[in-house]
């Protein structure tokens, strides 16, 4: 398994591939629900915990709602589309100021929960690769280094 994270070039929205059908076949919906429940329990105590509701009831709602997207993205029933309609990755995340560092924290938390899941590497890798690439679409705040680079380049 390769939990690589490649750098986002600020502003890019790279093409990505949805996870292979094998992923949902091996995981099953129930385990995917558990994965996201564990993920949210960890994320609220992480460096980006401030983005997420700390109140238990709210968090439970978010868990139940958001996993619909991931089941659908993995090739399962269209729960998210039925509940919400079209999903817009950029719009969904524009209300939060997400840096590359925040994306890495999110992915790091995902790695932590994924490591505990016993499915084939092929299935897991295809889910990871989807998250790693698609998450680049959420980065909407450049980091200090990039700002400094701009200033230097302007001379
Ligand atoms: C591939 C990666 C990601 C996907 C597919 C994804 C997808 C989603 C979806 C489906 C929602 C719910 C939208 C709705 O309300 O209907 C959501 C909400 C949210 N996302 Fe993401 N997201 C990703 C990565 C990230 C990253 C990297 C961050 C921040 C570092 C982030 C922060 C949030 C926050 C704060 C919310 C609102 C609270 C919540 O509903 O969890 N997301 N995202």
Short mmCIF file of N, CA and C and ligand atoms in Angstrom, two decimals:
data_model
loop_
_atom_site.label_atom_id
_atom_site.label_comp_id
_atom_site.label_asym_id
_atom_site.label_seq_id
_atom_site.Cartn_x
_atom_site.Cartn_y
_atom_site.Cartn_z
N UNK A 1 0.84 -1.20 0.00
CA UNK A 1 0.00 0.00 0.00
C UNK A 1 0.88 1.25 0.00
N UNK A 2 0.53 2.19 -0.82
CA UNK A 2 1.32 3.41 -0.92
C UNK A 2 0.42 4.62 -0.60
N UNK A 3 0.60 5.12 0.63
CA UNK A 3 -0.21 6.29 1.04
C UNK A 3 0.52 7.58 0.67
N UNK A 4 0.87 7.70 -0.60
CA UNK A 4 1.60 8.90 -1.01
C UNK A 4 0.65 10.11 -1.05
N UNK A 5 1.25 11.27 -0.82
CA UNK A 5 0.49 12.52 -1.00
C UNK A 5 1.34 13.43 -1.88
N UNK A 6 0.83 13.75 -3.05
CA UNK A 6 1.58 14.66 -3.92
C UNK A 6 1.07 16.08 -3.72
N UNK A 7 1.94 17.02 -4.03
CA UNK A 7 1.65 18.42 -3.72
C UNK A 7 0.59 19.00 -4.67
N UNK A 8 -0.29 19.78 -4.11
CA UNK A 8 -1.27 20.49 -4.93
C UNK A 8 -0.63 21.73 -5.52
N UNK A 9 -0.73 21.89 -6.81
CA UNK A 9 -0.34 23.16 -7.41
C UNK A 9 -1.55 24.07 -7.26
N UNK A 10 -1.39 25.11 -6.47
CA UNK A 10 -2.54 25.91 -6.08
C UNK A 10 -3.42 26.30 -7.27
N UNK A 11 -4.71 26.05 -7.13
CA UNK A 11 -5.65 26.42 -8.19
C UNK A 11 -5.96 25.29 -9.16
N UNK A 12 -5.20 24.19 -9.09
CA UNK A 12 -5.45 23.09 -10.03
C UNK A 12 -6.64 22.23 -9.58
N UNK A 13 -7.37 21.72 -10.54
CA UNK A 13 -8.45 20.77 -10.23
C UNK A 13 -8.25 19.54 -11.12
N UNK A 14 -7.28 18.72 -10.76
CA UNK A 14 -6.90 17.61 -11.64
C UNK A 14 -8.02 16.60 -11.87
N UNK A 15 -7.96 15.96 -13.05
CA UNK A 15 -8.87 14.85 -13.33
C UNK A 15 -8.57 13.73 -12.35
N UNK A 16 -9.58 12.96 -12.04
CA UNK A 16 -9.37 11.86 -11.08
C UNK A 16 -10.22 10.69 -11.52
N UNK A 17 -9.90 9.53 -10.97
CA UNK A 17 -10.71 8.34 -11.25
C UNK A 17 -11.43 7.92 -9.99
N UNK A 18 -12.68 7.54 -10.13
CA UNK A 18 -13.41 7.01 -8.98
C UNK A 18 -12.80 5.67 -8.57
N UNK A 19 -13.02 5.26 -7.31
CA UNK A 19 -12.45 3.97 -6.87
C UNK A 19 -12.95 2.82 -7.75
N UNK A 20 -12.14 1.79 -7.84
CA UNK A 20 -12.57 0.60 -8.57
C UNK A 20 -13.76 -0.06 -7.88
N UNK A 21 -14.60 -0.73 -8.67
CA UNK A 21 -15.77 -1.43 -8.12
C UNK A 21 -15.36 -2.41 -7.02
N UNK A 22 -14.16 -2.94 -7.17
CA UNK A 22 -13.62 -3.88 -6.20
C UNK A 22 -13.64 -3.32 -4.77
N UNK A 23 -13.40 -2.02 -4.66
CA UNK A 23 -13.35 -1.40 -3.32
C UNK A 23 -14.66 -1.60 -2.57
N UNK A 24 -15.77 -1.21 -3.18
CA UNK A 24 -17.06 -1.35 -2.49
C UNK A 24 -17.45 -2.83 -2.36
N UNK A 25 -17.07 -3.62 -3.34
CA UNK A 25 -17.35 -5.06 -3.26
C UNK A 25 -16.71 -5.65 -2.01
N UNK A 26 -15.47 -5.27 -1.78
CA UNK A 26 -14.76 -5.83 -0.62
C UNK A 26 -15.19 -5.19 0.70
N UNK A 27 -15.39 -3.88 0.68
CA UNK A 27 -15.74 -3.16 1.92
C UNK A 27 -17.16 -3.42 2.36
N UNK A 28 -18.08 -3.31 1.42
CA UNK A 28 -19.50 -3.33 1.76
C UNK A 28 -19.88 -1.99 2.36
N UNK A 29 -21.15 -1.65 2.24
CA UNK A 29 -21.61 -0.33 2.72
C UNK A 29 -21.42 -0.17 4.23
N UNK A 30 -21.68 -1.25 4.95
CA UNK A 30 -21.65 -1.16 6.40
C UNK A 30 -20.26 -0.76 6.92
N UNK A 31 -19.25 -1.37 6.32
CA UNK A 31 -17.89 -1.04 6.77
C UNK A 31 -17.45 0.35 6.33
N UNK A 32 -18.04 0.81 5.21
CA UNK A 32 -17.71 2.16 4.75
C UNK A 32 -18.33 3.19 5.71
N UNK A 33 -19.52 2.87 6.18
CA UNK A 33 -20.18 3.74 7.18
C UNK A 33 -19.32 3.80 8.44
N UNK A 34 -18.82 2.66 8.86
CA UNK A 34 -17.97 2.59 10.07
C UNK A 34 -16.66 3.37 9.85
N UNK A 35 -16.10 3.23 8.64
CA UNK A 35 -14.85 3.93 8.32
C UNK A 35 -15.02 5.43 8.49
N UNK A 36 -16.12 5.97 7.96
CA UNK A 36 -16.33 7.41 8.05
C UNK A 36 -16.71 7.86 9.46
N UNK A 37 -17.36 6.98 10.19
CA UNK A 37 -17.67 7.29 11.58
C UNK A 37 -16.35 7.41 12.36
N UNK A 38 -15.46 6.46 12.17
CA UNK A 38 -14.15 6.50 12.84
C UNK A 38 -13.35 7.72 12.38
N UNK A 39 -13.44 8.01 11.08
CA UNK A 39 -12.73 9.16 10.52
C UNK A 39 -13.18 10.46 11.21
N UNK A 40 -14.47 10.67 11.31
CA UNK A 40 -14.96 11.92 11.93
C UNK A 40 -14.62 11.99 13.41
N UNK A 41 -14.63 10.82 14.09
CA UNK A 41 -14.26 10.83 15.51
C UNK A 41 -12.82 11.30 15.68
N UNK A 42 -11.96 10.96 14.73
CA UNK A 42 -10.56 11.38 14.82
C UNK A 42 -10.37 12.82 14.34
N UNK A 43 -11.09 13.18 13.29
CA UNK A 43 -10.86 14.50 12.68
C UNK A 43 -11.22 15.64 13.63
N UNK A 44 -12.22 15.42 14.47
CA UNK A 44 -12.60 16.52 15.37
C UNK A 44 -11.53 16.81 16.43
N UNK A 45 -10.64 15.85 16.66
CA UNK A 45 -9.52 16.08 17.59
C UNK A 45 -8.23 16.42 16.87
N UNK A 46 -8.30 16.59 15.55
CA UNK A 46 -7.08 16.86 14.77
C UNK A 46 -6.82 18.36 14.67
N UNK A 47 -5.78 18.72 13.94
CA UNK A 47 -5.44 20.14 13.75
C UNK A 47 -6.51 20.90 12.97
N UNK A 48 -7.37 20.18 12.25
CA UNK A 48 -8.42 20.86 11.49
C UNK A 48 -9.80 20.60 12.12
N UNK A 49 -9.77 20.19 13.39
CA UNK A 49 -11.02 19.89 14.11
C UNK A 49 -11.97 21.07 14.17
N UNK A 50 -11.39 22.28 14.13
CA UNK A 50 -12.22 23.50 14.21
C UNK A 50 -13.19 23.66 13.04
N UNK A 51 -12.91 22.98 11.92
CA UNK A 51 -13.81 23.06 10.76
C UNK A 51 -15.10 22.27 10.99
N UNK A 52 -15.05 21.33 11.90
CA UNK A 52 -16.14 20.36 12.02
C UNK A 52 -16.91 20.55 13.32
N UNK A 53 -18.21 20.19 13.30
CA UNK A 53 -19.00 20.36 14.52
C UNK A 53 -18.51 19.45 15.64
N UNK A 54 -18.40 20.00 16.81
CA UNK A 54 -17.91 19.22 17.96
C UNK A 54 -19.07 18.57 18.70
N UNK A 55 -20.24 19.10 18.46
CA UNK A 55 -21.42 18.63 19.18
C UNK A 55 -21.82 17.25 18.64
N UNK A 56 -21.98 16.30 19.56
CA UNK A 56 -22.16 14.90 19.16
C UNK A 56 -23.31 14.66 18.18
N UNK A 57 -24.46 15.28 18.49
CA UNK A 57 -25.64 15.06 17.64
C UNK A 57 -25.40 15.56 16.21
N UNK A 58 -24.77 16.73 16.12
CA UNK A 58 -24.46 17.32 14.81
C UNK A 58 -23.48 16.44 14.04
N UNK A 59 -22.50 15.94 14.76
CA UNK A 59 -21.47 15.12 14.13
C UNK A 59 -22.08 13.81 13.60
N UNK A 60 -23.00 13.26 14.35
CA UNK A 60 -23.66 12.02 13.91
C UNK A 60 -24.42 12.27 12.61
N UNK A 61 -25.05 13.43 12.52
CA UNK A 61 -25.80 13.78 11.30
C UNK A 61 -24.85 13.89 10.11
N UNK A 62 -23.72 14.55 10.35
CA UNK A 62 -22.72 14.73 9.29
C UNK A 62 -22.18 13.39 8.82
N UNK A 63 -21.89 12.52 9.78
CA UNK A 63 -21.39 11.18 9.43
C UNK A 63 -22.38 10.48 8.51
N UNK A 64 -23.64 10.47 8.92
CA UNK A 64 -24.67 9.75 8.17
C UNK A 64 -24.88 10.37 6.79
N UNK A 65 -24.76 11.68 6.73
CA UNK A 65 -24.99 12.37 5.47
C UNK A 65 -23.81 12.20 4.50
N UNK A 66 -22.62 12.46 4.99
CA UNK A 66 -21.47 12.51 4.07
C UNK A 66 -21.08 11.16 3.50
N UNK A 67 -21.32 10.12 4.27
CA UNK A 67 -20.94 8.79 3.77
C UNK A 67 -21.77 8.43 2.54
N UNK A 68 -22.94 9.06 2.40
CA UNK A 68 -23.77 8.82 1.20
C UNK A 68 -22.98 9.18 -0.05
N UNK A 69 -22.24 10.26 0.05
CA UNK A 69 -21.44 10.67 -1.12
C UNK A 69 -20.39 9.61 -1.45
N UNK A 70 -19.72 9.13 -0.42
CA UNK A 70 -18.60 8.20 -0.66
C UNK A 70 -19.10 6.83 -1.14
N UNK A 71 -20.26 6.42 -0.67
CA UNK A 71 -20.84 5.15 -1.17
C UNK A 71 -21.15 5.32 -2.67
N UNK A 72 -21.72 6.46 -2.98
CA UNK A 72 -22.08 6.73 -4.39
C UNK A 72 -20.80 6.83 -5.25
N UNK A 73 -19.82 7.54 -4.75
CA UNK A 73 -18.57 7.70 -5.51
C UNK A 73 -17.89 6.35 -5.73
N UNK A 74 -18.10 5.45 -4.79
CA UNK A 74 -17.48 4.12 -4.91
C UNK A 74 -18.29 3.20 -5.83
N UNK A 75 -19.35 3.74 -6.42
CA UNK A 75 -20.12 2.97 -7.39
C UNK A 75 -21.38 2.34 -6.81
N UNK A 76 -21.71 2.71 -5.58
CA UNK A 76 -22.91 2.17 -4.93
C UNK A 76 -24.16 2.95 -5.31
N UNK A 77 -25.26 2.71 -4.58
CA UNK A 77 -26.51 3.43 -4.86
C UNK A 77 -26.34 4.95 -4.78
N UNK A 78 -27.18 5.66 -5.51
CA UNK A 78 -27.03 7.11 -5.61
C UNK A 78 -27.69 7.82 -4.42
N UNK A 79 -27.28 7.46 -3.21
CA UNK A 79 -27.88 8.03 -1.99
C UNK A 79 -27.70 9.54 -1.92
N UNK A 80 -26.52 10.01 -2.30
CA UNK A 80 -26.24 11.44 -2.16
C UNK A 80 -27.06 12.24 -3.18
N UNK A 81 -27.05 11.79 -4.40
CA UNK A 81 -27.80 12.49 -5.45
C UNK A 81 -29.28 12.52 -5.10
N UNK A 82 -29.78 11.43 -4.56
CA UNK A 82 -31.20 11.39 -4.17
C UNK A 82 -31.49 12.38 -3.05
N UNK A 83 -30.56 12.52 -2.12
CA UNK A 83 -30.79 13.39 -0.96
C UNK A 83 -30.55 14.86 -1.30
N UNK A 84 -29.53 15.14 -2.12
CA UNK A 84 -29.09 16.52 -2.31
C UNK A 84 -29.19 16.99 -3.76
N UNK A 85 -28.92 16.09 -4.67
CA UNK A 85 -28.80 16.48 -6.08
C UNK A 85 -27.33 16.51 -6.44
N UNK A 86 -26.97 17.41 -7.31
CA UNK A 86 -25.60 17.47 -7.81
C UNK A 86 -24.62 17.85 -6.70
N UNK A 87 -23.46 17.25 -6.73
CA UNK A 87 -22.41 17.59 -5.77
C UNK A 87 -21.36 18.46 -6.45
N UNK A 88 -21.09 19.59 -5.83
CA UNK A 88 -20.08 20.50 -6.36
C UNK A 88 -18.94 20.60 -5.33
N UNK A 89 -17.82 19.96 -5.66
CA UNK A 89 -16.69 19.86 -4.72
C UNK A 89 -16.15 21.25 -4.34
N UNK A 90 -16.04 22.15 -5.32
CA UNK A 90 -15.47 23.47 -5.03
C UNK A 90 -16.42 24.31 -4.17
N UNK A 91 -17.68 24.32 -4.56
CA UNK A 91 -18.69 25.10 -3.81
C UNK A 91 -18.82 24.58 -2.39
N UNK A 92 -18.86 23.25 -2.24
CA UNK A 92 -19.01 22.65 -0.91
C UNK A 92 -17.92 23.15 0.03
N UNK A 93 -16.72 23.28 -0.51
CA UNK A 93 -15.59 23.59 0.37
C UNK A 93 -15.19 25.06 0.41
N UNK A 94 -15.82 25.89 -0.43
CA UNK A 94 -15.35 27.28 -0.49
C UNK A 94 -15.64 28.06 0.80
N UNK A 95 -16.62 27.58 1.57
CA UNK A 95 -16.93 28.26 2.84
C UNK A 95 -15.86 28.00 3.91
N UNK A 96 -14.96 27.04 3.64
CA UNK A 96 -13.87 26.77 4.59
C UNK A 96 -12.57 27.21 3.93
N UNK A 97 -11.65 27.72 4.73
CA UNK A 97 -10.36 28.12 4.16
C UNK A 97 -9.42 26.93 4.27
N UNK A 98 -9.27 26.22 3.15
CA UNK A 98 -8.52 24.96 3.17
C UNK A 98 -7.16 25.14 2.50
N UNK A 99 -6.12 24.96 3.31
CA UNK A 99 -4.74 25.04 2.80
C UNK A 99 -4.27 23.64 2.43
N UNK A 100 -3.12 23.57 1.79
CA UNK A 100 -2.51 22.27 1.48
C UNK A 100 -2.23 21.50 2.78
N UNK A 101 -1.84 22.24 3.80
CA UNK A 101 -1.56 21.61 5.10
C UNK A 101 -2.83 20.96 5.66
N UNK A 102 -3.96 21.67 5.52
CA UNK A 102 -5.24 21.13 6.02
C UNK A 102 -5.63 19.88 5.23
N UNK A 103 -5.39 19.93 3.92
CA UNK A 103 -5.68 18.76 3.09
C UNK A 103 -4.86 17.56 3.56
N UNK A 104 -3.59 17.82 3.87
CA UNK A 104 -2.71 16.74 4.31
C UNK A 104 -3.14 16.17 5.66
N UNK A 105 -3.66 17.03 6.49
CA UNK A 105 -4.16 16.57 7.80
C UNK A 105 -5.39 15.67 7.58
N UNK A 106 -6.26 16.10 6.68
CA UNK A 106 -7.47 15.33 6.34
C UNK A 106 -7.06 13.95 5.80
N UNK A 107 -6.13 13.95 4.87
CA UNK A 107 -5.67 12.68 4.26
C UNK A 107 -4.94 11.81 5.29
N UNK A 108 -4.18 12.44 6.16
CA UNK A 108 -3.45 11.71 7.19
C UNK A 108 -4.40 10.99 8.14
N UNK A 109 -5.51 11.66 8.43
CA UNK A 109 -6.54 11.07 9.30
C UNK A 109 -7.19 9.89 8.58
N UNK A 110 -7.41 10.08 7.28
CA UNK A 110 -7.99 9.00 6.48
C UNK A 110 -7.03 7.80 6.44
N UNK A 111 -5.75 8.09 6.31
CA UNK A 111 -4.77 6.99 6.30
C UNK A 111 -4.86 6.18 7.60
N UNK A 112 -4.98 6.92 8.70
CA UNK A 112 -5.03 6.26 10.01
C UNK A 112 -6.19 5.25 10.09
N UNK A 113 -7.36 5.63 9.59
CA UNK A 113 -8.51 4.71 9.68
C UNK A 113 -8.43 3.62 8.60
N UNK A 114 -7.89 3.98 7.44
CA UNK A 114 -7.80 2.99 6.35
C UNK A 114 -6.83 1.86 6.70
N UNK A 115 -5.77 2.21 7.43
CA UNK A 115 -4.77 1.20 7.81
C UNK A 115 -5.40 0.05 8.58
N UNK A 116 -6.48 0.34 9.29
CA UNK A 116 -7.11 -0.69 10.14
C UNK A 116 -8.10 -1.56 9.38
N UNK A 117 -8.33 -1.22 8.10
CA UNK A 117 -9.32 -1.96 7.32
C UNK A 117 -8.65 -3.11 6.58
N UNK A 118 -9.24 -4.29 6.71
CA UNK A 118 -8.64 -5.48 6.11
C UNK A 118 -9.30 -5.81 4.77
N UNK A 119 -8.81 -5.15 3.72
CA UNK A 119 -9.24 -5.47 2.35
C UNK A 119 -7.97 -5.56 1.50
N UNK A 120 -8.11 -5.95 0.25
CA UNK A 120 -6.91 -6.11 -0.58
C UNK A 120 -6.24 -4.75 -0.84
N UNK A 121 -4.94 -4.78 -1.06
CA UNK A 121 -4.21 -3.56 -1.38
C UNK A 121 -4.75 -2.91 -2.65
N UNK A 122 -5.14 -3.73 -3.61
CA UNK A 122 -5.63 -3.18 -4.87
C UNK A 122 -6.88 -2.32 -4.65
N UNK A 123 -7.78 -2.84 -3.81
CA UNK A 123 -9.02 -2.12 -3.52
C UNK A 123 -8.72 -0.84 -2.73
N UNK A 124 -7.88 -0.99 -1.72
CA UNK A 124 -7.55 0.15 -0.85
C UNK A 124 -6.80 1.23 -1.63
N UNK A 125 -5.87 0.78 -2.45
CA UNK A 125 -5.07 1.74 -3.23
C UNK A 125 -5.96 2.57 -4.15
N UNK A 126 -6.96 1.94 -4.75
CA UNK A 126 -7.80 2.68 -5.69
C UNK A 126 -8.64 3.72 -4.94
N UNK A 127 -9.02 3.41 -3.71
CA UNK A 127 -9.76 4.39 -2.91
C UNK A 127 -8.83 5.54 -2.50
N UNK A 128 -7.61 5.17 -2.08
CA UNK A 128 -6.64 6.19 -1.67
C UNK A 128 -6.32 7.13 -2.84
N UNK A 129 -6.07 6.56 -3.99
CA UNK A 129 -5.69 7.38 -5.15
C UNK A 129 -6.80 8.36 -5.53
N UNK A 130 -8.03 7.89 -5.41
CA UNK A 130 -9.19 8.77 -5.67
C UNK A 130 -9.18 9.94 -4.68
N UNK A 131 -9.04 9.64 -3.39
CA UNK A 131 -9.06 10.69 -2.37
C UNK A 131 -7.88 11.65 -2.53
N UNK A 132 -6.73 11.07 -2.81
CA UNK A 132 -5.50 11.88 -2.90
C UNK A 132 -5.62 12.92 -4.03
N UNK A 133 -6.15 12.49 -5.15
CA UNK A 133 -6.25 13.42 -6.28
C UNK A 133 -7.45 14.37 -6.13
N UNK A 134 -8.60 13.79 -5.81
CA UNK A 134 -9.82 14.62 -5.76
C UNK A 134 -9.72 15.67 -4.65
N UNK A 135 -9.03 15.34 -3.55
CA UNK A 135 -8.92 16.29 -2.43
C UNK A 135 -8.18 17.56 -2.84
N UNK A 136 -7.43 17.50 -3.95
CA UNK A 136 -6.75 18.72 -4.41
C UNK A 136 -7.75 19.81 -4.79
N UNK A 137 -8.96 19.38 -5.13
CA UNK A 137 -10.00 20.36 -5.50
C UNK A 137 -10.48 21.19 -4.31
N UNK A 138 -10.16 20.72 -3.10
CA UNK A 138 -10.66 21.46 -1.93
C UNK A 138 -9.72 22.58 -1.51
N UNK A 139 -8.47 22.53 -1.99
CA UNK A 139 -7.48 23.51 -1.52
C UNK A 139 -7.80 24.87 -2.16
N UNK A 140 -8.21 25.81 -1.31
CA UNK A 140 -8.66 27.10 -1.85
C UNK A 140 -7.94 28.29 -1.21
N UNK A 141 -6.92 27.99 -0.41
CA UNK A 141 -6.11 29.05 0.18
C UNK A 141 -4.64 28.71 -0.05
N UNK A 142 -3.93 29.63 -0.67
CA UNK A 142 -2.50 29.41 -0.91
C UNK A 142 -1.74 29.56 0.39
N UNK A 143 -0.56 28.98 0.44
CA UNK A 143 0.19 29.08 1.68
C UNK A 143 1.26 30.16 1.60
N UNK A 144 1.75 30.50 2.75
CA UNK A 144 2.69 31.60 2.90
C UNK A 144 3.83 31.53 1.89
N UNK A 145 4.37 30.32 1.78
CA UNK A 145 5.51 30.13 0.89
C UNK A 145 5.18 30.60 -0.53
N UNK A 146 3.97 30.23 -0.97
CA UNK A 146 3.59 30.60 -2.33
C UNK A 146 3.44 32.12 -2.47
N UNK A 147 2.92 32.73 -1.41
CA UNK A 147 2.78 34.20 -1.45
C UNK A 147 4.16 34.85 -1.53
N UNK A 148 5.08 34.33 -0.71
CA UNK A 148 6.44 34.88 -0.72
C UNK A 148 7.09 34.67 -2.10
N UNK A 149 6.87 33.51 -2.67
CA UNK A 149 7.42 33.23 -4.01
C UNK A 149 6.94 34.28 -5.00
N UNK A 150 5.68 34.62 -4.90
CA UNK A 150 5.10 35.59 -5.82
C UNK A 150 5.81 36.93 -5.69
N UNK A 151 6.02 37.34 -4.44
CA UNK A 151 6.66 38.63 -4.18
C UNK A 151 8.06 38.63 -4.77
N UNK A 152 8.79 37.53 -4.53
CA UNK A 152 10.16 37.42 -5.04
C UNK A 152 10.16 37.46 -6.57
N UNK A 153 9.23 36.72 -7.15
CA UNK A 153 9.19 36.65 -8.61
C UNK A 153 8.89 38.01 -9.24
N UNK A 154 8.11 38.80 -8.52
CA UNK A 154 7.77 40.12 -9.06
C UNK A 154 9.00 41.02 -9.07
N UNK A 155 10.00 40.61 -8.22
CA UNK A 155 11.25 41.37 -8.13
C UNK A 155 11.01 42.74 -7.55
C1 LIG B 1 -11.62 13.64 -1.73
C2 LIG B 1 -11.73 14.40 -0.67
C3 LIG B 1 -13.02 15.00 -0.18
C4 LIG B 1 -14.31 14.73 -0.54
C5 LIG B 1 -14.82 13.74 -1.58
C6 LIG B 1 -15.17 15.58 0.28
C7 LIG B 1 -16.55 15.57 0.24
C8 LIG B 1 -17.37 16.28 1.08
C9 LIG B 1 -18.81 16.15 1.12
C10 LIG B 1 -19.65 15.21 0.26
C11 LIG B 1 -19.27 17.00 2.07
C12 LIG B 1 -20.74 17.22 2.47
C13 LIG B 1 -21.44 18.16 1.56
C14 LIG B 1 -22.88 18.38 1.98
O1 LIG B 1 -23.11 19.05 2.99
O2 LIG B 1 -23.78 17.83 1.33
C15 LIG B 1 -18.10 17.67 2.63
C16 LIG B 1 -18.15 18.59 3.66
C17 LIG B 1 -17.04 19.12 4.27
N1 LIG B 1 -15.73 18.94 3.89
FE1 LIG B 1 -15.06 17.70 2.45
N2 LIG B 1 -14.39 16.36 1.09
C18 LIG B 1 -13.08 16.04 0.84
C19 LIG B 1 -11.95 16.61 1.43
C20 LIG B 1 -11.99 17.57 2.38
C21 LIG B 1 -10.82 18.20 2.93
C22 LIG B 1 -9.37 17.92 2.51
C23 LIG B 1 -11.27 19.08 3.88
C24 LIG B 1 -10.53 20.02 4.80
C25 LIG B 1 -9.34 19.95 5.11
C26 LIG B 1 -12.72 19.00 3.91
C27 LIG B 1 -13.55 19.72 4.73
C28 LIG B 1 -14.92 19.64 4.76
C29 LIG B 1 -15.75 20.30 5.75
C30 LIG B 1 -15.25 21.19 6.89
C31 LIG B 1 -17.08 19.97 5.45
C32 LIG B 1 -18.34 20.39 6.24
C33 LIG B 1 -18.54 19.48 7.41
C34 LIG B 1 -18.86 18.13 6.91
O3 LIG B 1 -19.93 17.99 6.29
O4 LIG B 1 -18.02 17.23 7.06
N3 LIG B 1 -13.12 18.09 2.98
N4 LIG B 1 -16.97 17.22 2.01
#
